[in-house]
């Protein structure tokens, strides 16, 4: 069987796995020739080093995957395949590429928001756009910028926008500072808002309650949407994207949050009326964008002939 798998790998039709390691959940997709054939979600209840190898081994056994893409919430040393640090994960300095080397021929590791942005550019809401900014609102907030089809990484760690201090409050952020953007709007913040309304403390519960017509849930989502708009307006002033895509768990709240963000941008962006209106849209597959993007990066990395990221040596 390994013969048929390696032939398939050579023509790009062998399966790849894309994995999104977030603050609370781990999502994975299996992709063959650009098509998702399986997806799964689980709670992140173990360190990366304990959780990742069995997940990959199962994907090799069940789907014959030959390459993996891993998106992780936090600072990722992409060239070396290392997870450096993240406020929502206790693991630091994990050599992810080294962990996978005994299992697979090819792997690539990137920031989760970069993966989500890439998915939206390849096959989602930002297809064909030249400067595509994707804001991923999950447990926290991250951003990915795709310019002319390339992920823009700055010197390495670009896009940690959730920790812009935005002047809205003094709530403590998991990063250790106060007043970060993600303390005003994020899955974590929406969970806190849901708990205040006596709901299960999740963004999903708040979105369901709002969809059911609860005025207090709708108000909480609009408040968060307004803060989303404040941060997006700031990023528009710096980056001037031609589309802004919102991905992550808050996509479940749909236009309730986005309309509030659009209102805030429309009323607050300097030069409004003299610049094009922002194209602020929901991701096409928001909750899964990071895993899908990681799978695309895995497939491209394999077909480029690259094996593992170069590691420490
Ligand atoms: Zn922070």
JSON list of C-alpha atoms in Angstrom, two decimals, residues 80-253:
[
{"chain": "A", "resi": 80, "resn": "UNK", "atom": "CA", "xyz": [12.18, 26.68, 12.11]},
{"chain": "A", "resi": 81, "resn": "UNK", "atom": "CA", "xyz": [8.78, 25.12, 12.77]},
{"chain": "A", "resi": 82, "resn": "UNK", "atom": "CA", "xyz": [8.76, 26.10, 16.42]},
{"chain": "A", "resi": 83, "resn": "UNK", "atom": "CA", "xyz": [5.93, 27.29, 18.61]},
{"chain": "A", "resi": 84, "resn": "UNK", "atom": "CA", "xyz": [7.53, 30.06, 20.63]},
{"chain": "A", "resi": 85, "resn": "UNK", "atom": "CA", "xyz": [4.86, 31.42, 22.99]},
{"chain": "A", "resi": 86, "resn": "UNK", "atom": "CA", "xyz": [1.17, 32.19, 23.24]},
{"chain": "A", "resi": 87, "resn": "UNK", "atom": "CA", "xyz": [-0.96, 33.70, 26.02]},
{"chain": "A", "resi": 88, "resn": "UNK", "atom": "CA", "xyz": [-3.63, 30.99, 25.64]},
{"chain": "A", "resi": 89, "resn": "UNK", "atom": "CA", "xyz": [-1.31, 27.97, 25.60]},
{"chain": "A", "resi": 90, "resn": "UNK", "atom": "CA", "xyz": [0.93, 26.77, 28.40]},
{"chain": "A", "resi": 91, "resn": "UNK", "atom": "CA", "xyz": [3.47, 25.18, 26.02]},
{"chain": "A", "resi": 92, "resn": "UNK", "atom": "CA", "xyz": [6.44, 27.35, 25.11]},
{"chain": "A", "resi": 93, "resn": "UNK", "atom": "CA", "xyz": [9.42, 26.68, 22.88]},
{"chain": "A", "resi": 94, "resn": "UNK", "atom": "CA", "xyz": [8.03, 23.50, 21.32]},
{"chain": "A", "resi": 95, "resn": "UNK", "atom": "CA", "xyz": [9.98, 22.13, 18.34]},
{"chain": "A", "resi": 96, "resn": "UNK", "atom": "CA", "xyz": [6.84, 21.07, 16.45]},
{"chain": "A", "resi": 97, "resn": "UNK", "atom": "CA", "xyz": [8.71, 20.30, 13.25]},
{"chain": "A", "resi": 98, "resn": "UNK", "atom": "CA", "xyz": [11.10, 18.03, 15.17]},
{"chain": "A", "resi": 99, "resn": "UNK", "atom": "CA", "xyz": [8.16, 16.33, 16.86]},
{"chain": "A", "resi": 100, "resn": "UNK", "atom": "CA", "xyz": [6.66, 15.43, 13.48]},
{"chain": "A", "resi": 101, "resn": "UNK", "atom": "CA", "xyz": [9.85, 14.50, 11.64]},
{"chain": "A", "resi": 102, "resn": "UNK", "atom": "CA", "xyz": [9.78, 10.81, 12.72]},
{"chain": "A", "resi": 103, "resn": "UNK", "atom": "CA", "xyz": [6.16, 10.50, 11.54]},
{"chain": "A", "resi": 104, "resn": "UNK", "atom": "CA", "xyz": [5.91, 12.35, 8.22]},
{"chain": "A", "resi": 105, "resn": "UNK", "atom": "CA", "xyz": [8.00, 13.35, 5.23]},
{"chain": "A", "resi": 106, "resn": "UNK", "atom": "CA", "xyz": [6.75, 16.93, 5.14]},
{"chain": "A", "resi": 107, "resn": "UNK", "atom": "CA", "xyz": [5.37, 19.42, 7.64]},
{"chain": "A", "resi": 108, "resn": "UNK", "atom": "CA", "xyz": [4.88, 23.14, 8.01]},
{"chain": "A", "resi": 109, "resn": "UNK", "atom": "CA", "xyz": [4.05, 25.21, 11.08]},
{"chain": "A", "resi": 110, "resn": "UNK", "atom": "CA", "xyz": [2.51, 28.66, 11.12]},
{"chain": "A", "resi": 111, "resn": "UNK", "atom": "CA", "xyz": [0.50, 31.06, 13.22]},
{"chain": "A", "resi": 112, "resn": "UNK", "atom": "CA", "xyz": [-3.19, 30.09, 13.24]},
{"chain": "A", "resi": 113, "resn": "UNK", "atom": "CA", "xyz": [-4.40, 33.47, 12.02]},
{"chain": "A", "resi": 114, "resn": "UNK", "atom": "CA", "xyz": [-1.94, 33.33, 9.11]},
{"chain": "A", "resi": 115, "resn": "UNK", "atom": "CA", "xyz": [-3.41, 29.94, 8.20]},
{"chain": "A", "resi": 116, "resn": "UNK", "atom": "CA", "xyz": [-6.98, 31.31, 8.36]},
{"chain": "A", "resi": 117, "resn": "UNK", "atom": "CA", "xyz": [-6.03, 34.29, 6.19]},
{"chain": "A", "resi": 118, "resn": "UNK", "atom": "CA", "xyz": [-4.45, 31.99, 3.63]},
{"chain": "A", "resi": 119, "resn": "UNK", "atom": "CA", "xyz": [-7.55, 29.75, 3.49]},
{"chain": "A", "resi": 120, "resn": "UNK", "atom": "CA", "xyz": [-9.76, 32.75, 2.84]},
{"chain": "A", "resi": 121, "resn": "UNK", "atom": "CA", "xyz": [-7.44, 33.96, 0.09]},
{"chain": "A", "resi": 122, "resn": "UNK", "atom": "CA", "xyz": [-7.16, 30.52, -1.57]},
{"chain": "A", "resi": 123, "resn": "UNK", "atom": "CA", "xyz": [-10.80, 29.49, -1.49]},
{"chain": "A", "resi": 124, "resn": "UNK", "atom": "CA", "xyz": [-12.85, 31.82, 0.71]},
{"chain": "A", "resi": 125, "resn": "UNK", "atom": "CA", "xyz": [-14.04, 35.39, 1.00]},
{"chain": "A", "resi": 126, "resn": "UNK", "atom": "CA", "xyz": [-10.77, 37.00, -0.15]},
{"chain": "A", "resi": 127, "resn": "UNK", "atom": "CA", "xyz": [-10.18, 35.13, -3.42]},
{"chain": "A", "resi": 128, "resn": "UNK", "atom": "CA", "xyz": [-8.60, 37.42, -5.98]},
{"chain": "A", "resi": 129, "resn": "UNK", "atom": "CA", "xyz": [-7.95, 40.26, -3.53]},
{"chain": "A", "resi": 130, "resn": "UNK", "atom": "CA", "xyz": [-4.54, 41.90, -3.54]},
{"chain": "A", "resi": 131, "resn": "UNK", "atom": "CA", "xyz": [-4.34, 43.06, 0.08]},
{"chain": "A", "resi": 132, "resn": "UNK", "atom": "CA", "xyz": [-6.51, 40.72, 2.15]},
{"chain": "A", "resi": 133, "resn": "UNK", "atom": "CA", "xyz": [-6.70, 41.17, 5.92]},
{"chain": "A", "resi": 134, "resn": "UNK", "atom": "CA", "xyz": [-8.33, 38.38, 7.93]},
{"chain": "A", "resi": 135, "resn": "UNK", "atom": "CA", "xyz": [-9.16, 38.95, 11.57]},
{"chain": "A", "resi": 136, "resn": "UNK", "atom": "CA", "xyz": [-9.61, 35.69, 13.47]},
{"chain": "A", "resi": 137, "resn": "UNK", "atom": "CA", "xyz": [-11.71, 36.09, 16.57]},
{"chain": "A", "resi": 138, "resn": "UNK", "atom": "CA", "xyz": [-11.42, 32.88, 18.55]},
{"chain": "A", "resi": 139, "resn": "UNK", "atom": "CA", "xyz": [-10.42, 32.61, 22.20]},
{"chain": "A", "resi": 140, "resn": "UNK", "atom": "CA", "xyz": [-8.39, 35.76, 21.50]},
{"chain": "A", "resi": 141, "resn": "UNK", "atom": "CA", "xyz": [-7.82, 37.81, 18.33]},
{"chain": "A", "resi": 142, "resn": "UNK", "atom": "CA", "xyz": [-5.18, 37.32, 15.68]},
{"chain": "A", "resi": 143, "resn": "UNK", "atom": "CA", "xyz": [-4.73, 38.71, 12.18]},
{"chain": "A", "resi": 144, "resn": "UNK", "atom": "CA", "xyz": [-3.24, 37.47, 8.96]},
{"chain": "A", "resi": 145, "resn": "UNK", "atom": "CA", "xyz": [-2.38, 39.62, 5.97]},
{"chain": "A", "resi": 146, "resn": "UNK", "atom": "CA", "xyz": [-2.04, 38.11, 2.49]},
{"chain": "A", "resi": 147, "resn": "UNK", "atom": "CA", "xyz": [-0.44, 40.48, -0.02]},
{"chain": "A", "resi": 148, "resn": "UNK", "atom": "CA", "xyz": [-0.28, 39.39, -3.67]},
{"chain": "A", "resi": 149, "resn": "UNK", "atom": "CA", "xyz": [-0.87, 35.81, -2.55]},
{"chain": "A", "resi": 150, "resn": "UNK", "atom": "CA", "xyz": [1.90, 35.73, 0.05]},
{"chain": "A", "resi": 151, "resn": "UNK", "atom": "CA", "xyz": [1.45, 35.67, 3.82]},
{"chain": "A", "resi": 152, "resn": "UNK", "atom": "CA", "xyz": [3.07, 38.81, 5.19]},
{"chain": "A", "resi": 153, "resn": "UNK", "atom": "CA", "xyz": [5.01, 37.93, 8.35]},
{"chain": "A", "resi": 154, "resn": "UNK", "atom": "CA", "xyz": [6.97, 41.08, 9.05]},
{"chain": "A", "resi": 155, "resn": "UNK", "atom": "CA", "xyz": [10.25, 40.10, 10.67]},
{"chain": "A", "resi": 156, "resn": "UNK", "atom": "CA", "xyz": [8.52, 36.95, 11.92]},
{"chain": "A", "resi": 157, "resn": "UNK", "atom": "CA", "xyz": [5.66, 37.67, 14.28]},
{"chain": "A", "resi": 158, "resn": "UNK", "atom": "CA", "xyz": [3.38, 40.12, 12.44]},
{"chain": "A", "resi": 159, "resn": "UNK", "atom": "CA", "xyz": [-0.32, 40.14, 13.17]},
{"chain": "A", "resi": 160, "resn": "UNK", "atom": "CA", "xyz": [-0.52, 39.93, 16.98]},
{"chain": "A", "resi": 161, "resn": "UNK", "atom": "CA", "xyz": [-3.27, 42.52, 16.80]},
{"chain": "A", "resi": 162, "resn": "UNK", "atom": "CA", "xyz": [-5.28, 41.18, 19.74]},
{"chain": "A", "resi": 163, "resn": "UNK", "atom": "CA", "xyz": [-2.75, 42.79, 22.04]},
{"chain": "A", "resi": 164, "resn": "UNK", "atom": "CA", "xyz": [-2.99, 46.29, 20.62]},
{"chain": "A", "resi": 165, "resn": "UNK", "atom": "CA", "xyz": [-3.97, 48.42, 23.61]},
{"chain": "A", "resi": 166, "resn": "UNK", "atom": "CA", "xyz": [-7.01, 50.13, 22.39]},
{"chain": "A", "resi": 167, "resn": "UNK", "atom": "CA", "xyz": [-7.99, 52.41, 25.27]},
{"chain": "A", "resi": 168, "resn": "UNK", "atom": "CA", "xyz": [-11.38, 50.92, 25.91]},
{"chain": "A", "resi": 169, "resn": "UNK", "atom": "CA", "xyz": [-10.87, 49.55, 29.37]},
{"chain": "A", "resi": 170, "resn": "UNK", "atom": "CA", "xyz": [-8.53, 48.16, 31.94]},
{"chain": "A", "resi": 171, "resn": "UNK", "atom": "CA", "xyz": [-9.52, 44.50, 31.87]},
{"chain": "A", "resi": 172, "resn": "UNK", "atom": "CA", "xyz": [-6.60, 42.16, 32.35]},
{"chain": "A", "resi": 173, "resn": "UNK", "atom": "CA", "xyz": [-5.58, 40.22, 29.25]},
{"chain": "A", "resi": 174, "resn": "UNK", "atom": "CA", "xyz": [-4.16, 36.66, 29.33]},
{"chain": "A", "resi": 175, "resn": "UNK", "atom": "CA", "xyz": [-0.95, 38.20, 27.93]},
{"chain": "A", "resi": 176, "resn": "UNK", "atom": "CA", "xyz": [-0.45, 39.97, 31.26]},
{"chain": "A", "resi": 177, "resn": "UNK", "atom": "CA", "xyz": [-1.27, 43.51, 30.17]},
{"chain": "A", "resi": 178, "resn": "UNK", "atom": "CA", "xyz": [-4.48, 45.51, 30.48]},
{"chain": "A", "resi": 179, "resn": "UNK", "atom": "CA", "xyz": [-6.83, 46.98, 27.90]},
{"chain": "A", "resi": 180, "resn": "UNK", "atom": "CA", "xyz": [-5.81, 44.81, 24.94]},
{"chain": "A", "resi": 181, "resn": "UNK", "atom": "CA", "xyz": [-8.25, 44.70, 22.00]},
{"chain": "A", "resi": 182, "resn": "UNK", "atom": "CA", "xyz": [-9.14, 41.07, 22.75]},
{"chain": "A", "resi": 183, "resn": "UNK", "atom": "CA", "xyz": [-10.34, 42.01, 26.25]},
{"chain": "A", "resi": 184, "resn": "UNK", "atom": "CA", "xyz": [-13.10, 44.01, 24.50]},
{"chain": "A", "resi": 185, "resn": "UNK", "atom": "CA", "xyz": [-14.06, 41.49, 21.82]},
{"chain": "A", "resi": 186, "resn": "UNK", "atom": "CA", "xyz": [-13.08, 37.82, 21.60]},
{"chain": "A", "resi": 187, "resn": "UNK", "atom": "CA", "xyz": [-14.61, 34.44, 22.18]},
{"chain": "A", "resi": 188, "resn": "UNK", "atom": "CA", "xyz": [-13.41, 34.63, 25.76]},
{"chain": "A", "resi": 189, "resn": "UNK", "atom": "CA", "xyz": [-15.03, 38.06, 26.27]},
{"chain": "A", "resi": 190, "resn": "UNK", "atom": "CA", "xyz": [-18.29, 36.91, 24.66]},
{"chain": "A", "resi": 191, "resn": "UNK", "atom": "CA", "xyz": [-18.28, 33.91, 27.00]},
{"chain": "A", "resi": 192, "resn": "UNK", "atom": "CA", "xyz": [-18.00, 36.29, 29.97]},
{"chain": "A", "resi": 193, "resn": "UNK", "atom": "CA", "xyz": [-20.89, 38.36, 28.54]},
{"chain": "A", "resi": 194, "resn": "UNK", "atom": "CA", "xyz": [-22.96, 35.18, 28.12]},
{"chain": "A", "resi": 195, "resn": "UNK", "atom": "CA", "xyz": [-22.30, 34.16, 31.73]},
{"chain": "A", "resi": 196, "resn": "UNK", "atom": "CA", "xyz": [-23.52, 37.57, 32.90]},
{"chain": "A", "resi": 197, "resn": "UNK", "atom": "CA", "xyz": [-26.84, 36.82, 31.18]},
{"chain": "A", "resi": 198, "resn": "UNK", "atom": "CA", "xyz": [-27.08, 33.48, 32.96]},
{"chain": "A", "resi": 199, "resn": "UNK", "atom": "CA", "xyz": [-26.19, 31.51, 29.84]},
{"chain": "A", "resi": 200, "resn": "UNK", "atom": "CA", "xyz": [-23.59, 28.83, 29.28]},
{"chain": "A", "resi": 201, "resn": "UNK", "atom": "CA", "xyz": [-20.33, 30.85, 29.16]},
{"chain": "A", "resi": 202, "resn": "UNK", "atom": "CA", "xyz": [-19.62, 30.54, 25.44]},
{"chain": "A", "resi": 203, "resn": "UNK", "atom": "CA", "xyz": [-19.84, 32.79, 22.38]},
{"chain": "A", "resi": 204, "resn": "UNK", "atom": "CA", "xyz": [-22.06, 30.13, 20.81]},
{"chain": "A", "resi": 205, "resn": "UNK", "atom": "CA", "xyz": [-24.61, 30.39, 23.63]},
{"chain": "A", "resi": 206, "resn": "UNK", "atom": "CA", "xyz": [-24.68, 34.17, 23.31]},
{"chain": "A", "resi": 207, "resn": "UNK", "atom": "CA", "xyz": [-25.13, 33.93, 19.52]},
{"chain": "A", "resi": 208, "resn": "UNK", "atom": "CA", "xyz": [-27.97, 31.42, 19.93]},
{"chain": "A", "resi": 209, "resn": "UNK", "atom": "CA", "xyz": [-29.69, 33.63, 22.50]},
{"chain": "A", "resi": 210, "resn": "UNK", "atom": "CA", "xyz": [-29.37, 36.65, 20.18]},
{"chain": "A", "resi": 211, "resn": "UNK", "atom": "CA", "xyz": [-30.70, 34.64, 17.24]},
{"chain": "A", "resi": 212, "resn": "UNK", "atom": "CA", "xyz": [-33.65, 33.75, 19.47]},
{"chain": "A", "resi": 213, "resn": "UNK", "atom": "CA", "xyz": [-34.40, 37.46, 19.92]},
{"chain": "A", "resi": 214, "resn": "UNK", "atom": "CA", "xyz": [-32.94, 38.19, 23.37]},
{"chain": "A", "resi": 215, "resn": "UNK", "atom": "CA", "xyz": [-32.44, 41.98, 23.48]},
{"chain": "A", "resi": 216, "resn": "UNK", "atom": "CA", "xyz": [-29.66, 41.70, 26.08]},
{"chain": "A", "resi": 217, "resn": "UNK", "atom": "CA", "xyz": [-27.75, 39.13, 24.01]},
{"chain": "A", "resi": 218, "resn": "UNK", "atom": "CA", "xyz": [-28.18, 41.29, 20.91]},
{"chain": "A", "resi": 219, "resn": "UNK", "atom": "CA", "xyz": [-26.91, 44.33, 22.83]},
{"chain": "A", "resi": 220, "resn": "UNK", "atom": "CA", "xyz": [-23.87, 42.37, 24.09]},
{"chain": "A", "resi": 221, "resn": "UNK", "atom": "CA", "xyz": [-23.01, 41.28, 20.54]},
{"chain": "A", "resi": 222, "resn": "UNK", "atom": "CA", "xyz": [-23.46, 44.81, 19.18]},
{"chain": "A", "resi": 223, "resn": "UNK", "atom": "CA", "xyz": [-21.20, 46.18, 21.92]},
{"chain": "A", "resi": 224, "resn": "UNK", "atom": "CA", "xyz": [-18.53, 43.64, 21.00]},
{"chain": "A", "resi": 225, "resn": "UNK", "atom": "CA", "xyz": [-19.07, 44.41, 17.30]},
{"chain": "A", "resi": 226, "resn": "UNK", "atom": "CA", "xyz": [-18.47, 48.10, 17.97]},
{"chain": "A", "resi": 227, "resn": "UNK", "atom": "CA", "xyz": [-15.11, 47.26, 19.56]},
{"chain": "A", "resi": 228, "resn": "UNK", "atom": "CA", "xyz": [-14.32, 45.00, 16.62]},
{"chain": "A", "resi": 229, "resn": "UNK", "atom": "CA", "xyz": [-14.94, 48.04, 14.41]},
{"chain": "A", "resi": 230, "resn": "UNK", "atom": "CA", "xyz": [-12.59, 50.25, 16.45]},
{"chain": "A", "resi": 231, "resn": "UNK", "atom": "CA", "xyz": [-9.70, 47.83, 15.97]},
{"chain": "A", "resi": 232, "resn": "UNK", "atom": "CA", "xyz": [-10.49, 47.17, 12.31]},
{"chain": "A", "resi": 233, "resn": "UNK", "atom": "CA", "xyz": [-10.58, 50.93, 11.63]},
{"chain": "A", "resi": 234, "resn": "UNK", "atom": "CA", "xyz": [-7.12, 51.27, 13.22]},
{"chain": "A", "resi": 235, "resn": "UNK", "atom": "CA", "xyz": [-5.77, 48.44, 11.07]},
{"chain": "A", "resi": 236, "resn": "UNK", "atom": "CA", "xyz": [-7.35, 49.96, 7.95]},
{"chain": "A", "resi": 237, "resn": "UNK", "atom": "CA", "xyz": [-5.48, 53.20, 8.60]},
{"chain": "A", "resi": 238, "resn": "UNK", "atom": "CA", "xyz": [-2.18, 51.31, 8.76]},
{"chain": "A", "resi": 239, "resn": "UNK", "atom": "CA", "xyz": [-2.65, 48.60, 6.12]},
{"chain": "A", "resi": 240, "resn": "UNK", "atom": "CA", "xyz": [-5.35, 49.87, 3.72]},
{"chain": "A", "resi": 241, "resn": "UNK", "atom": "CA", "xyz": [-6.63, 46.37, 2.86]},
{"chain": "A", "resi": 242, "resn": "UNK", "atom": "CA", "xyz": [-9.08, 45.92, 0.00]},
{"chain": "A", "resi": 243, "resn": "UNK", "atom": "CA", "xyz": [-11.06, 43.38, 2.01]},
{"chain": "A", "resi": 244, "resn": "UNK", "atom": "CA", "xyz": [-11.35, 42.60, 5.71]},
{"chain": "A", "resi": 245, "resn": "UNK", "atom": "CA", "xyz": [-12.54, 39.07, 6.50]},
{"chain": "A", "resi": 246, "resn": "UNK", "atom": "CA", "xyz": [-13.71, 38.06, 9.97]},
{"chain": "A", "resi": 247, "resn": "UNK", "atom": "CA", "xyz": [-13.05, 34.42, 10.83]},
{"chain": "A", "resi": 248, "resn": "UNK", "atom": "CA", "xyz": [-13.15, 32.33, 14.00]},
{"chain": "A", "resi": 249, "resn": "UNK", "atom": "CA", "xyz": [-15.90, 31.34, 16.40]},
{"chain": "A", "resi": 250, "resn": "UNK", "atom": "CA", "xyz": [-17.67, 34.71, 16.30]},
{"chain": "A", "resi": 251, "resn": "UNK", "atom": "CA", "xyz": [-18.60, 33.98, 12.69]},
{"chain": "A", "resi": 252, "resn": "UNK", "atom": "CA", "xyz": [-21.53, 32.16, 14.31]},
{"chain": "A", "resi": 253, "resn": "UNK", "atom": "CA", "xyz": [-23.00, 35.52, 15.30]}
]
